[in-house]
Coordinates of C-alpha atoms in Angstrom, one line a residue:
Chain A
M11 CA -61.7 -201.1 114.0
K12 CA -60.6 -197.6 112.7
E13 CA -63.9 -196.2 113.8
Q14 CA -63.9 -197.2 117.3
I15 CA -60.2 -195.8 117.8
K16 CA -61.0 -192.9 116.1
K17 CA -64.1 -192.3 118.2
Y18 CA -62.3 -193.1 121.3
F19 CA -59.1 -190.5 120.4
S20 CA -61.7 -187.8 120.0
R21 CA -62.7 -188.2 123.5
Y22 CA -59.3 -186.5 124.4
V23 CA -58.0 -185.0 121.1
E24 CA -59.5 -184.1 117.6
F25 CA -57.7 -185.8 114.8
S26 CA -58.2 -185.1 111.1
D27 CA -59.0 -188.1 108.8
T28 CA -55.5 -187.9 107.4
E29 CA -54.1 -188.1 111.0
I30 CA -56.1 -191.0 112.0
D31 CA -55.2 -192.8 108.6
E32 CA -51.4 -192.2 109.3
I33 CA -51.9 -193.3 113.2
Y34 CA -53.9 -196.4 112.0
S35 CA -51.4 -197.4 109.5
R36 CA -48.7 -197.9 112.2
L37 CA -51.0 -200.1 114.4
I38 CA -51.0 -204.0 114.1
S39 CA -54.3 -205.6 114.5
E40 CA -54.2 -209.2 116.5
T41 CA -56.6 -211.6 117.8
F42 CA -55.6 -213.5 121.0
Q43 CA -57.7 -216.7 122.1
K44 CA -58.7 -217.1 125.6
K45 CA -55.5 -218.1 127.6
D46 CA -53.1 -216.8 125.2
Y47 CA -50.3 -214.6 126.5
I48 CA -49.9 -210.9 125.3
L49 CA -46.6 -210.5 127.4
R50 CA -44.8 -213.1 129.5
E51 CA -43.0 -212.2 132.6
G52 CA -39.2 -211.8 131.8
Q53 CA -40.0 -210.4 128.1
I54 CA -39.2 -207.0 127.4
C55 CA -42.6 -205.4 126.5
K56 CA -41.9 -203.6 123.4
S57 CA -45.6 -202.3 122.5
N58 CA -48.5 -200.9 124.0
H59 CA -51.8 -202.5 123.3
F60 CA -55.4 -201.0 122.9
I61 CA -58.3 -203.4 123.7
I62 CA -60.8 -203.2 120.7
S63 CA -63.0 -206.1 122.1
G64 CA -62.5 -208.6 124.9
L65 CA -60.8 -208.8 128.2
V66 CA -57.3 -209.2 129.8
R67 CA -55.5 -209.5 133.0
S68 CA -52.0 -208.6 133.9
F69 CA -50.7 -210.6 137.0
Y70 CA -47.3 -211.2 138.6
I71 CA -45.9 -214.0 141.0
D72 CA -45.6 -212.7 144.6
N73 CA -42.9 -213.5 147.0
K74 CA -44.7 -216.6 148.2
G75 CA -45.3 -217.8 144.4
N76 CA -49.0 -216.9 144.2
E77 CA -50.6 -215.4 141.1
K78 CA -51.5 -211.7 142.2
I79 CA -53.8 -209.8 139.6
A80 CA -52.5 -206.4 139.3
Q81 CA -55.4 -205.1 136.7
F82 CA -57.9 -206.0 134.3
A83 CA -58.7 -204.1 131.0
L84 CA -61.6 -204.1 128.9
E85 CA -62.5 -202.6 125.7
N86 CA -61.2 -199.1 124.9
W87 CA -58.6 -199.7 127.5
W88 CA -54.8 -199.7 127.1
V89 CA -52.6 -202.2 128.7
T90 CA -48.9 -202.5 129.0
N91 CA -45.9 -203.0 131.4
M92 CA -44.8 -199.4 131.4
E93 CA -41.6 -200.0 133.1
S94 CA -40.5 -202.7 130.6
F95 CA -41.7 -200.4 127.6
I96 CA -40.1 -197.3 128.6
N97 CA -36.6 -198.6 129.8
K98 CA -36.6 -201.7 127.9
T99 CA -36.2 -203.9 131.1
P100 CA -37.4 -207.5 131.5
S101 CA -41.4 -207.3 132.5
R102 CA -42.2 -208.4 136.1
S103 CA -45.6 -209.0 134.7
S104 CA -47.7 -211.0 132.5
I105 CA -50.5 -209.9 130.5
Q106 CA -52.8 -212.8 129.4
A107 CA -56.5 -212.9 127.4
L108 CA -59.4 -214.2 129.5
E109 CA -61.7 -214.0 126.4
K110 CA -61.2 -213.8 122.8
T111 CA -59.5 -210.5 122.7
E112 CA -59.0 -208.2 119.5
I113 CA -56.3 -205.8 120.3
L114 CA -54.3 -203.0 118.2
I115 CA -50.7 -203.0 119.0
I116 CA -48.4 -200.0 118.8
N117 CA -44.7 -200.6 118.8
K118 CA -42.7 -198.2 121.0
E119 CA -40.4 -197.1 117.7
E120 CA -43.6 -196.5 115.7
L121 CA -45.1 -194.4 118.2
E122 CA -42.1 -192.4 118.7
K123 CA -41.9 -191.8 115.0
L124 CA -45.7 -190.6 115.2
Y125 CA -45.1 -188.3 118.4
V126 CA -42.8 -186.3 115.8
S127 CA -45.1 -186.4 112.9
I128 CA -48.2 -185.6 114.8
P129 CA -47.3 -183.9 118.0
K130 CA -51.3 -183.7 119.3
L131 CA -50.5 -187.3 120.0
E132 CA -48.2 -186.0 122.9
R133 CA -51.4 -184.9 124.6
L134 CA -53.4 -187.8 123.8
F135 CA -50.9 -190.2 125.6
R136 CA -50.2 -187.6 128.3
I137 CA -53.9 -188.1 129.1
I138 CA -53.9 -191.7 128.7
T139 CA -51.0 -192.1 130.9
E140 CA -52.5 -189.8 133.8
N141 CA -55.5 -192.2 133.5
M142 CA -53.4 -195.2 134.0
L143 CA -52.0 -193.7 136.8
I144 CA -55.1 -192.8 138.4
A145 CA -56.3 -196.6 137.9
N146 CA -53.1 -197.9 139.3
Q147 CA -53.4 -195.4 142.4
R148 CA -57.2 -196.3 142.8
K149 CA -56.1 -200.0 142.6
N150 CA -53.6 -199.1 145.8
D151 CA -56.7 -197.4 147.6
I152 CA -58.6 -200.5 147.3
Y153 CA -56.0 -202.6 148.8
F154 CA -55.0 -200.3 151.6
Q155 CA -57.8 -198.1 152.4
M156 CA -60.9 -200.2 151.7
K157 CA -62.5 -202.9 153.8
S158 CA -63.1 -206.3 151.9
K159 CA -66.8 -205.6 151.5
D160 CA -66.2 -202.0 150.3
R161 CA -63.7 -203.3 147.8
Y162 CA -66.3 -205.4 146.3
V163 CA -68.8 -202.8 146.3
S164 CA -66.7 -200.5 144.8
L165 CA -65.5 -203.2 141.8
I166 CA -69.0 -203.3 141.3
N167 CA -70.1 -199.9 141.0
H168 CA -67.3 -199.1 138.6
F169 CA -67.7 -202.2 136.2
P170 CA -71.3 -203.5 136.5
N171 CA -71.2 -206.4 133.9
F172 CA -67.8 -207.3 135.0
T173 CA -68.4 -209.8 137.7
Q174 CA -70.0 -212.1 135.2
R175 CA -67.1 -212.4 132.8
V176 CA -64.5 -213.1 135.3
P177 CA -63.9 -216.6 137.1
Q178 CA -64.6 -215.4 140.9
Y179 CA -61.2 -216.8 142.1
M180 CA -59.7 -214.3 139.8
I181 CA -62.0 -211.4 141.3
A182 CA -61.0 -212.8 144.8
S183 CA -57.4 -212.4 143.9
Y184 CA -57.9 -208.8 142.5
L185 CA -59.7 -207.9 145.7
E186 CA -57.3 -209.5 148.1
I187 CA -60.1 -211.7 149.7
S188 CA -60.7 -215.2 150.2
P189 CA -62.9 -217.0 147.2
E190 CA -65.3 -218.1 150.2
Y191 CA -65.9 -214.4 151.7
L192 CA -66.6 -213.2 148.0
S193 CA -69.1 -215.8 147.6
E194 CA -70.6 -214.8 150.8
L195 CA -70.6 -211.0 149.7
R196 CA -72.3 -212.0 146.4
K197 CA -75.2 -213.5 148.3
N198 CA -76.1 -210.2 150.0
Chain B
M5 CA -34.4 -171.9 140.8
K6 CA -35.3 -171.0 137.3
E7 CA -31.8 -172.6 136.5
Q8 CA -32.4 -175.8 138.2
I9 CA -36.1 -176.2 136.4
K10 CA -34.5 -175.6 133.0
K11 CA -31.8 -177.9 133.5
Y12 CA -34.4 -180.5 134.7
F13 CA -36.8 -179.8 131.7
S14 CA -34.0 -180.1 129.2
R15 CA -33.3 -183.8 130.1
Y16 CA -36.3 -184.5 128.3
V17 CA -37.3 -181.7 126.0
E18 CA -35.5 -178.4 125.2
F19 CA -36.9 -175.1 125.7
S20 CA -36.1 -172.0 124.3
D21 CA -35.4 -169.1 126.9
T22 CA -38.5 -167.2 126.2
E23 CA -40.4 -170.5 126.8
I24 CA -38.6 -171.0 129.9
D25 CA -39.6 -167.4 131.1
E26 CA -43.1 -168.0 130.3
I27 CA -43.3 -171.3 132.1
Y28 CA -41.5 -169.8 135.0
S29 CA -43.8 -166.9 135.4
R30 CA -46.6 -169.2 135.9
L31 CA -44.8 -171.3 138.7
I32 CA -45.4 -170.1 142.3
S33 CA -42.5 -170.6 144.8
E34 CA -43.4 -171.8 148.3
T35 CA -41.2 -173.0 151.2
F36 CA -42.6 -175.5 153.7
Q37 CA -41.1 -176.1 156.9
K38 CA -40.5 -179.7 158.4
K39 CA -44.1 -181.4 159.3
D40 CA -46.2 -178.6 157.1
Y41 CA -48.6 -179.8 155.0
I42 CA -48.7 -179.4 151.3
L43 CA -51.8 -181.3 150.8
R44 CA -54.4 -182.8 153.4
E45 CA -56.4 -185.8 152.7
G46 CA -60.1 -184.8 151.8
Q47 CA -58.7 -181.4 149.9
I48 CA -59.3 -181.2 146.1
C49 CA -55.4 -181.1 145.2
K50 CA -55.4 -178.1 142.6
S51 CA -51.9 -178.1 141.8
N52 CA -48.8 -180.2 140.8
H53 CA -45.4 -179.7 142.8
F54 CA -42.0 -179.7 141.8
I55 CA -39.3 -180.1 144.6
I56 CA -36.4 -177.7 144.4
S57 CA -34.9 -178.9 147.5
G58 CA -36.0 -181.0 150.6
L59 CA -37.9 -184.1 151.0
V60 CA -41.8 -184.8 151.4
R61 CA -43.8 -187.8 151.9
S62 CA -47.3 -188.7 150.4
F63 CA -49.2 -191.1 153.2
Y64 CA -52.9 -192.1 153.7
I65 CA -54.6 -193.7 156.5
D66 CA -55.4 -197.3 155.8
N67 CA -58.4 -199.6 156.8
K68 CA -56.8 -200.2 160.2
G69 CA -56.3 -196.5 161.1
N70 CA -52.8 -196.6 160.6
E71 CA -50.4 -194.3 158.4
K72 CA -49.2 -195.8 155.3
I73 CA -46.3 -194.1 153.2
A74 CA -47.4 -194.3 149.3
Q75 CA -44.2 -192.2 148.2
F76 CA -41.0 -190.2 149.2
A77 CA -40.2 -187.6 146.8
L78 CA -37.0 -185.7 146.7
E79 CA -35.4 -182.9 144.8
N80 CA -36.0 -182.9 141.2
W81 CA -39.3 -184.9 141.5
W82 CA -43.0 -184.1 141.2
V83 CA -45.6 -185.0 143.7
T84 CA -49.4 -184.5 143.7
N85 CA -52.5 -186.7 144.2
M86 CA -53.2 -187.5 140.5
E87 CA -56.8 -188.5 140.7
S88 CA -57.9 -185.5 142.9
F89 CA -55.6 -183.2 140.5
I90 CA -57.3 -184.5 137.3
N91 CA -60.9 -185.3 138.6
K92 CA -61.5 -182.4 141.2
T93 CA -62.2 -185.1 143.6
P94 CA -61.2 -185.0 147.2
S95 CA -57.8 -186.3 147.8
R96 CA -57.3 -189.7 149.3
S97 CA -53.7 -189.0 150.6
S98 CA -52.0 -186.1 152.2
I99 CA -48.6 -184.7 151.4
Q100 CA -46.2 -183.5 154.2
A101 CA -42.7 -182.2 154.3
L102 CA -40.2 -184.1 155.9
E103 CA -37.7 -181.2 156.0
K104 CA -37.7 -177.7 154.9
T105 CA -38.8 -178.0 151.5
E106 CA -38.8 -175.7 148.4
I107 CA -41.4 -176.1 146.3
L108 CA -42.4 -174.8 142.8
I109 CA -46.4 -175.0 142.5
I110 CA -48.4 -175.3 139.1
N111 CA -51.8 -174.6 139.2
K112 CA -54.1 -176.6 136.9
E113 CA -55.7 -173.9 135.3
E114 CA -52.1 -172.2 134.4
L115 CA -51.1 -175.6 133.4
E116 CA -54.0 -176.2 130.7
K117 CA -53.1 -172.7 129.5
L118 CA -49.4 -173.4 129.0
Y119 CA -50.3 -176.5 127.2
V120 CA -51.8 -174.2 124.6
S121 CA -49.4 -171.7 124.4
I122 CA -46.3 -174.1 124.7
P123 CA -47.2 -177.7 123.2
K124 CA -44.1 -178.9 123.8
L125 CA -45.1 -179.0 127.4
E126 CA -47.2 -182.2 126.5
R127 CA -44.6 -184.2 125.6
L128 CA -42.3 -183.1 128.9
F129 CA -45.5 -184.1 131.1
R130 CA -46.5 -187.3 129.0
I131 CA -42.6 -188.5 129.9
I132 CA -42.9 -187.1 133.5
T133 CA -46.1 -188.9 134.1
E134 CA -44.7 -192.1 132.6
N135 CA -42.2 -191.7 135.0
M136 CA -44.9 -191.3 138.0
L137 CA -46.6 -194.4 136.8
I138 CA -43.2 -196.4 136.6
A139 CA -42.5 -195.3 140.2
N140 CA -46.0 -196.2 141.3
Q141 CA -45.7 -199.7 139.6
R142 CA -42.3 -200.2 141.2
K143 CA -43.6 -199.5 144.8
N144 CA -46.3 -202.3 144.0
D145 CA -43.2 -204.5 143.1
I146 CA -41.6 -203.9 146.0
Y147 CA -44.7 -204.6 148.1
F148 CA -45.9 -207.6 146.7
Q149 CA -42.7 -209.4 144.9
M150 CA -39.9 -208.6 147.1
K151 CA -39.0 -210.5 150.3
S152 CA -38.4 -207.9 153.5
K153 CA -34.9 -208.1 153.1
D154 CA -34.7 -207.4 149.4
R155 CA -37.1 -204.5 149.8
Y156 CA -34.7 -202.8 151.9
V157 CA -31.6 -203.4 149.6
S158 CA -33.6 -202.3 146.5
L159 CA -34.2 -198.8 148.7
I160 CA -30.6 -198.2 149.4
N161 CA -29.6 -199.0 145.9
H162 CA -32.0 -196.6 144.4
F163 CA -31.6 -193.8 147.0
P164 CA -28.4 -194.3 148.7
N165 CA -28.2 -191.4 150.9
F166 CA -32.1 -191.5 151.6
T167 CA -31.9 -193.7 154.7
Q168 CA -30.0 -190.9 156.7
R169 CA -32.8 -188.5 155.9
V170 CA -35.8 -190.4 157.0
P171 CA -36.7 -191.5 160.2
Q172 CA -36.3 -195.2 160.7
Y173 CA -40.0 -196.0 161.4
M174 CA -41.2 -194.3 158.4
I175 CA -38.7 -196.4 156.3
A176 CA -40.1 -199.4 158.0
S177 CA -43.7 -198.0 157.2
Y178 CA -42.9 -197.5 153.5
L179 CA -41.0 -201.2 153.0
E180 CA -44.1 -202.8 155.2
I181 CA -41.7 -204.0 157.6
S182 CA -41.5 -204.1 161.4
P183 CA -39.1 -201.6 162.8
E184 CA -37.4 -204.0 164.7
Y185 CA -36.6 -206.2 161.4
L186 CA -35.4 -203.0 159.8
S187 CA -33.1 -202.5 162.5
E188 CA -31.7 -206.2 162.1
L189 CA -31.1 -205.5 158.5
R190 CA -29.2 -202.2 159.0
K191 CA -26.7 -204.0 161.1
N192 CA -25.9 -206.5 158.3

């Protein structure tokens, strides 16, 4: 796990082995089984979560009482509810494992201490947060700018193996299309 | 202007006067008239924009050909198209002044140089980007979790003077409700 996170960090910022050791010592490793919750709506989200292996979804209940998927997250991706994490307010979304999922957890207080002792982490998380924002905006583009068919094509272009790992009804929910129409698109 | 940005920065990170001078020397001041474009869809967004005074909207054309407002931005707020800014891809959205608007512009290359010479800026923009992400997620909450009336109440609670500055049809577009229903809500 340490090798994986070291390799991931070095995409953006180079850390010494001593720095990696210090960061790694503050992370908590936890394994979630399929359907386990990492965060439940209404809880205060106290940590950010780096996915070592597996797959999670973040979702919320819309004003009609339906589950809506805001995000899927795979290996080498971070997932949290940013508003709850930063402002210590109850989370409006839940995060749930869709497969057996190994996660490295960084607690907010530990992260704040690390920012002080290893200021280069500011750069790393500045870049990670930019990427999270881009993913969020891209999700909005899918909803509002693309037609149903283009949404599906965009998804399989970005994540080729993804559609084999996620139940079809969840993909339909994420793309905001009907399961019947998704099934038709998959036949073509 | 320098005083305003210094005061704004000091909410998050303390900079010395020398550092503020260096940062300020890299910023370009520009005034946009009402209806002027700061960024047009299809252009590559080369800068991030700090609003000194005025009001802008960022918007895009949806898959039915209608304008959709993604964000309003007021004094002391940053606005850019993050994906275009970071990845140098054509922007999917436009940014337009709704009033006479004074902006401080930071070019991407200049910002990268500043990150190197004043590493504390990484912290500042890590926090600013978190806030941008939170605003983006909150916008999604408005769309998907709130009923029409609650959307309007949430808007006037967050920005009390805002509804006097923006044409009603734009507020209706932002809240994804009909102008007729907005007019009814405002009577209550």
